[in-house]
Short mmCIF file of C-alpha atoms in Angstrom, two decimals:
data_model
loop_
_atom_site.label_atom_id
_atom_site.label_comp_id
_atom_site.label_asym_id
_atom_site.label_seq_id
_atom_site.Cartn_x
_atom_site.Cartn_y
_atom_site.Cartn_z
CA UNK G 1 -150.02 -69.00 -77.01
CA UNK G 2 -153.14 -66.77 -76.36
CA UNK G 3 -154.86 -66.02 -79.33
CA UNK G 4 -154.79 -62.26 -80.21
CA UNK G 5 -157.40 -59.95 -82.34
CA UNK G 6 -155.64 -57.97 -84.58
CA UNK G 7 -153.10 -57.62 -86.98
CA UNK G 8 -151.24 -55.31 -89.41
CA UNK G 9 -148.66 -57.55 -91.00
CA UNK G 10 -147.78 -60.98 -92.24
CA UNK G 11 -144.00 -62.21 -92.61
CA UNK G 12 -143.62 -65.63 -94.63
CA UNK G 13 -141.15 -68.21 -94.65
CA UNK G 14 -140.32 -69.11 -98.05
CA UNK G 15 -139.17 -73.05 -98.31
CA UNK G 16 -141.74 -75.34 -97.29
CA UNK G 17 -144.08 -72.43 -96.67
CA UNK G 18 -144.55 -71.14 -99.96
CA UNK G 19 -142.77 -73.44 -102.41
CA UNK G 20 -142.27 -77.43 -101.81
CA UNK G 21 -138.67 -76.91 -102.00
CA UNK G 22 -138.32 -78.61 -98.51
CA UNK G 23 -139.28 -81.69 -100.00
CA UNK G 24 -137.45 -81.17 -103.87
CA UNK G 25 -134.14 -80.69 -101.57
CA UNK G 26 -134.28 -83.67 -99.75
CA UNK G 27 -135.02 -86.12 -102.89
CA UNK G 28 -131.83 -84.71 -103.97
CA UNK G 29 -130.18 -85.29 -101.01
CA UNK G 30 -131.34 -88.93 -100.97
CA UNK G 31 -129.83 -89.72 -104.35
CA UNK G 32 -126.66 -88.17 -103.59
CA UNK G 33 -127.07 -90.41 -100.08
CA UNK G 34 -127.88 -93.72 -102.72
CA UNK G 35 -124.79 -92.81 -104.77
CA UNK G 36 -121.94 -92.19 -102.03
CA UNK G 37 -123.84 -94.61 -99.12
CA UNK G 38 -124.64 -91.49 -96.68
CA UNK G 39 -125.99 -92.56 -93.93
CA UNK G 40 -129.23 -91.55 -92.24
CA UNK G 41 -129.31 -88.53 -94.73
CA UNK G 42 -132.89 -87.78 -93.66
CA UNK G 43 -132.84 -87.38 -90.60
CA UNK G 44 -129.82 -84.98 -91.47
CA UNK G 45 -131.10 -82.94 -93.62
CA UNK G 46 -134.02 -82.39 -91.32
CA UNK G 47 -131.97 -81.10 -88.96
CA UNK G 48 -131.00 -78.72 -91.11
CA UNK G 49 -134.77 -76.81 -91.71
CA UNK G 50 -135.14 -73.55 -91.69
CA UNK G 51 -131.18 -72.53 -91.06
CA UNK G 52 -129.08 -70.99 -93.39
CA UNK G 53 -126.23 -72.53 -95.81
CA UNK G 54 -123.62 -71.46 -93.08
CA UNK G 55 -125.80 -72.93 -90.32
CA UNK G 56 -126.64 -76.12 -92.74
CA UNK G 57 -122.99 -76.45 -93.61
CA UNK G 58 -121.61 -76.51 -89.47
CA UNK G 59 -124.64 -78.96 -88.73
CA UNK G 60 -123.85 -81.70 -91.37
CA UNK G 61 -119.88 -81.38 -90.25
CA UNK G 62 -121.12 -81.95 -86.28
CA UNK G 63 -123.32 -84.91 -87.50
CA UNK G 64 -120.57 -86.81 -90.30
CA UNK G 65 -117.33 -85.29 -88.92
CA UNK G 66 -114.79 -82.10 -89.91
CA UNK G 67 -113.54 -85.02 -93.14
CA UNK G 68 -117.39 -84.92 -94.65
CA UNK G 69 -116.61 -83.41 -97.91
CA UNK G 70 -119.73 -81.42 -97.79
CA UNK G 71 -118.97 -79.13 -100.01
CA UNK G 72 -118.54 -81.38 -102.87
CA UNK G 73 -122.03 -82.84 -101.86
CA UNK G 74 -123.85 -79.69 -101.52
CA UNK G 75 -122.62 -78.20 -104.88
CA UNK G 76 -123.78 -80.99 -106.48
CA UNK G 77 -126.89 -81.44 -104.85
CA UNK G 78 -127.29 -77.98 -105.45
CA UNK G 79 -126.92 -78.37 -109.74
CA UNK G 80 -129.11 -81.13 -109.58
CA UNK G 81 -131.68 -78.64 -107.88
CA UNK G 82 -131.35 -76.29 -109.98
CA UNK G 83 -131.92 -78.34 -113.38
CA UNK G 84 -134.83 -79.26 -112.32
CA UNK G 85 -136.67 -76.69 -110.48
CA UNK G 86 -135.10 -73.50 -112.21
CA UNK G 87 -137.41 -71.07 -114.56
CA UNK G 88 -140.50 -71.10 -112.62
CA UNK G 89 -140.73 -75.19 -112.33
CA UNK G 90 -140.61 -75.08 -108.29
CA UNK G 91 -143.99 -76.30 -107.06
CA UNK G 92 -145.87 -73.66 -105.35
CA UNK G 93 -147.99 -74.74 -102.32
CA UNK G 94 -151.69 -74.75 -102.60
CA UNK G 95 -153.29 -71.24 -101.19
CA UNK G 96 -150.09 -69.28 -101.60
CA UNK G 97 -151.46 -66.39 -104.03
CA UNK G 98 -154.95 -66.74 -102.42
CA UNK G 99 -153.37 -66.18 -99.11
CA UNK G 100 -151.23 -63.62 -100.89
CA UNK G 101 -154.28 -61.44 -102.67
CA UNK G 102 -156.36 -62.00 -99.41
CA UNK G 103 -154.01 -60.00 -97.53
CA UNK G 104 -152.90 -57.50 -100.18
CA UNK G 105 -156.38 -56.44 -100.81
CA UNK G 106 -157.13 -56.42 -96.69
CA UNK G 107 -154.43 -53.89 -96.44
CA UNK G 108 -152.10 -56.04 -94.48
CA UNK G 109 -148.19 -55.20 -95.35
CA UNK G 110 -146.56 -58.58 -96.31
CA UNK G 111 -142.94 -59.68 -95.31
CA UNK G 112 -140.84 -62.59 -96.17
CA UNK G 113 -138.15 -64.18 -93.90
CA UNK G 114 -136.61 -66.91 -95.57
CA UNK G 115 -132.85 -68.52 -94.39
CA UNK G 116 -132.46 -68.27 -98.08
CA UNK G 117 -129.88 -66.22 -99.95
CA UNK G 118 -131.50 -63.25 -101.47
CA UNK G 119 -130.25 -63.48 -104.95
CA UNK G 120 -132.23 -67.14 -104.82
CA UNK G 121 -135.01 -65.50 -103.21
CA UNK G 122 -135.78 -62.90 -105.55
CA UNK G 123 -135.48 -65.66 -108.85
CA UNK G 124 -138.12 -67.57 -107.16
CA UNK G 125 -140.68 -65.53 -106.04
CA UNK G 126 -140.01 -63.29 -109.81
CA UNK G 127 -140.39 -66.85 -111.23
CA UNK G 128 -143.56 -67.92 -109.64
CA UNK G 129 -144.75 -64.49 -110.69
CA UNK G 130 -145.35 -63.72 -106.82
CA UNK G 131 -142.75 -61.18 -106.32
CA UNK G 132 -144.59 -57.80 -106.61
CA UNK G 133 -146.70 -59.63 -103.11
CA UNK G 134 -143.86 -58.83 -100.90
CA UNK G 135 -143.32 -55.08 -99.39
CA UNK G 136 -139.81 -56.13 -98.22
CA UNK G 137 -137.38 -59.35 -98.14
CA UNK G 138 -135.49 -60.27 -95.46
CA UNK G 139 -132.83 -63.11 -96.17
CA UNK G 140 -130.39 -65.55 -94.99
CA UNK G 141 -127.01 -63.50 -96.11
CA UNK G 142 -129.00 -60.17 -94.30
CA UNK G 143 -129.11 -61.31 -90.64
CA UNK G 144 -126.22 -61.94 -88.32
CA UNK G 145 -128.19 -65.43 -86.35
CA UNK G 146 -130.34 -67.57 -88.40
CA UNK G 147 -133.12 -68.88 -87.30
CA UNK G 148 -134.11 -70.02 -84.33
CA UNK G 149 -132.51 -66.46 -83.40
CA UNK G 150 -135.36 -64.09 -83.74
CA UNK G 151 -133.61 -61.41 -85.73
CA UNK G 152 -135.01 -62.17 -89.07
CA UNK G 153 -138.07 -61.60 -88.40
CA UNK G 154 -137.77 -58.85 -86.08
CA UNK G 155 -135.68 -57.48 -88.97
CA UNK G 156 -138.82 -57.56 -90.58
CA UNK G 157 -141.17 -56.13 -88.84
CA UNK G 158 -138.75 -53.16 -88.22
CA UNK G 159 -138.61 -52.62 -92.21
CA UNK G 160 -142.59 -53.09 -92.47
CA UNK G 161 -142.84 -50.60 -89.74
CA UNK G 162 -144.68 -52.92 -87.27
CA UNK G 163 -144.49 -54.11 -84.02
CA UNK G 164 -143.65 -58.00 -83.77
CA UNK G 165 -146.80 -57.96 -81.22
CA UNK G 166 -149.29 -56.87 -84.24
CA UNK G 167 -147.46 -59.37 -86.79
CA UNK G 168 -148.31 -62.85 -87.25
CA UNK G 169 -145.42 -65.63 -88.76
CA UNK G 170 -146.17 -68.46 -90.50
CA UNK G 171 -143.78 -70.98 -90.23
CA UNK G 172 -143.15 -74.97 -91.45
CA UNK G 173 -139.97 -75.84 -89.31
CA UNK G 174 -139.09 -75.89 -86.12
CA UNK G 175 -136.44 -73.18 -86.09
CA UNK G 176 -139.20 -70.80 -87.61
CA UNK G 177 -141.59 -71.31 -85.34
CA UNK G 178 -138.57 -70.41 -82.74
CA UNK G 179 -137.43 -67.73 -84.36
CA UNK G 180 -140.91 -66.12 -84.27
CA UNK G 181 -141.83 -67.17 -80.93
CA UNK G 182 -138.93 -65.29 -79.40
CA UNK G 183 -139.11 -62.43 -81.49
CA UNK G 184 -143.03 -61.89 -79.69
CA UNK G 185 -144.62 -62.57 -83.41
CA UNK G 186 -147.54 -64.72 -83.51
CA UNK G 187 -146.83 -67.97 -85.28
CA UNK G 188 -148.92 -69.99 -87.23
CA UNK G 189 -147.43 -73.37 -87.82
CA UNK G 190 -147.72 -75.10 -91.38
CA UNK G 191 -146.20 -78.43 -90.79
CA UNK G 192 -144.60 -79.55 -93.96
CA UNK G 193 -141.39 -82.58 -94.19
CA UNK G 194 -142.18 -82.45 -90.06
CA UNK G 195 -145.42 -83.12 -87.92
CA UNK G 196 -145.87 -80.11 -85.04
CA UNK G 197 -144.60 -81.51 -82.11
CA UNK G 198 -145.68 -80.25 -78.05
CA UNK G 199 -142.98 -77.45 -78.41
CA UNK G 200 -144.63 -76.36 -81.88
CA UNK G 201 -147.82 -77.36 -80.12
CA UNK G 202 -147.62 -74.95 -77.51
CA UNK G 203 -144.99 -72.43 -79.37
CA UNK G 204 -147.32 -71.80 -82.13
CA UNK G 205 -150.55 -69.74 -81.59
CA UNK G 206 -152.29 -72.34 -84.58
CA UNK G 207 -150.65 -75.25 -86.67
CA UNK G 208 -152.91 -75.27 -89.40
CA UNK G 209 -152.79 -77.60 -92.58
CA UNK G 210 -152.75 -75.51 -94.98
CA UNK G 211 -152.78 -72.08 -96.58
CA UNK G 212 -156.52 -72.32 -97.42
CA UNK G 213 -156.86 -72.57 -93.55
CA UNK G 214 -154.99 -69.96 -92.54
CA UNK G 215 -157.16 -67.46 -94.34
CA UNK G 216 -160.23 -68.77 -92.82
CA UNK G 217 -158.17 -68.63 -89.37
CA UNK G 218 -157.43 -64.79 -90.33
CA UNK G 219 -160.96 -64.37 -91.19
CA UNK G 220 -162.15 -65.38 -88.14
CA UNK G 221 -163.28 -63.95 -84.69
CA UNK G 222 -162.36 -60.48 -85.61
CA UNK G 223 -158.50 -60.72 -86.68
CA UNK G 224 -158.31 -57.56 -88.60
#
């Protein structure tokens, strides 16, 4: 994608963006696989990235079968989640509140559009103490189509007040970068649990590796 000068907004993904949840999900996915012999959970959950519990839930049924007791799975892959990552504990990714503060202080409005439920949303971000960041939330449970369906972030922008042309995205998964890609955002590509491949390649205007970089990337050759 042609590189553009100019921006007025910034919409983040959440998991594997700004917290390492990506990767804290799948370890409990992998000893739930370990204790009930699921195969090739990996690659399932994978699949999965960047879609919404609905979305999640209708993937792993096409992949094991309508008999999968999912359900039972996710709940308690879910609690195990939660005991351990709950009350601020969820690992932050390096350059989140310097990207953050960079951006607030430029003037730049700041979005997040994460496949997340909201309620889980806001007890993160209040619990990483990054909350007061964000000008408005867009999540999961808000949007008709999850990602790769563009409407979350063009929700987004619409609530920021900003064209999708003057917004840039930054994404981790595949569906995000998707999502923002069709919506006519301009993506920046964080790979995280998966390596940008030629469609990230050439549907992202960057991939980048890591937060640090992307504010030097903003910095640069008069993106203001």
């Amino acid at each position: 994608m042609e590189k553009k000068t100019g921006y007025d907004a910034v919409v983040f993904d959440m998991d594997g963006v700004i917290f390492d949840s990506e990767r804290a999900v799948m370890q409990c996915w992998k000893e739930l696989a370990d204790k009930y012999q699921i195969p090739d959970i990996e690659k399932a959950v994978l699949s999965c990235t960047g879609t919404t519990m609905k979305r999640t839930r209708e993937i792993m049924l096409e992949i094991y079968g309508e008999d999968f007791p999912y359900d039972v799975y996710a709940k308690e892959s879910s609690a195990i989640y939660h005991s351990r990552y709950d009350g601020g504990r969820l690992p932050m990714k390096l350059g989140v509140v310097e990207l953050l503060t960079f951006l607030k202080e430029g003037g730049k409005k700041i979005a997040l559009a994460s496949s997340t439920r909201r309620q889980t949303v806001t007890n993160q971000l209040k619990d990483a103490g990054i909350l007061n960041f964000f000008d408005k939330m867009i999540c999961g449970d808000m949007v008709e189509h999850s990602k790769p369906a563009p409407d979350i972030f063009l929700k987004a922008c619409a609530e920021l007040g900003v064209a999708p042309e003057r917004a840039y995205a930054i994404e981790d998964s595949y569906n995000g970068i998707r999502a923002a890609h069709a919506g006519h955002l301009h993506p920046i590509m964080v790979p995280d649990l998966l390596p940008a491949n030629e469609e990230m390649q050439e549907k992202a205007e960057v991939v980048l590796p890591d937060l640090f970089e992307v504010i030097a990337y903003l910095k640069g050759e008069g993106a203001c």
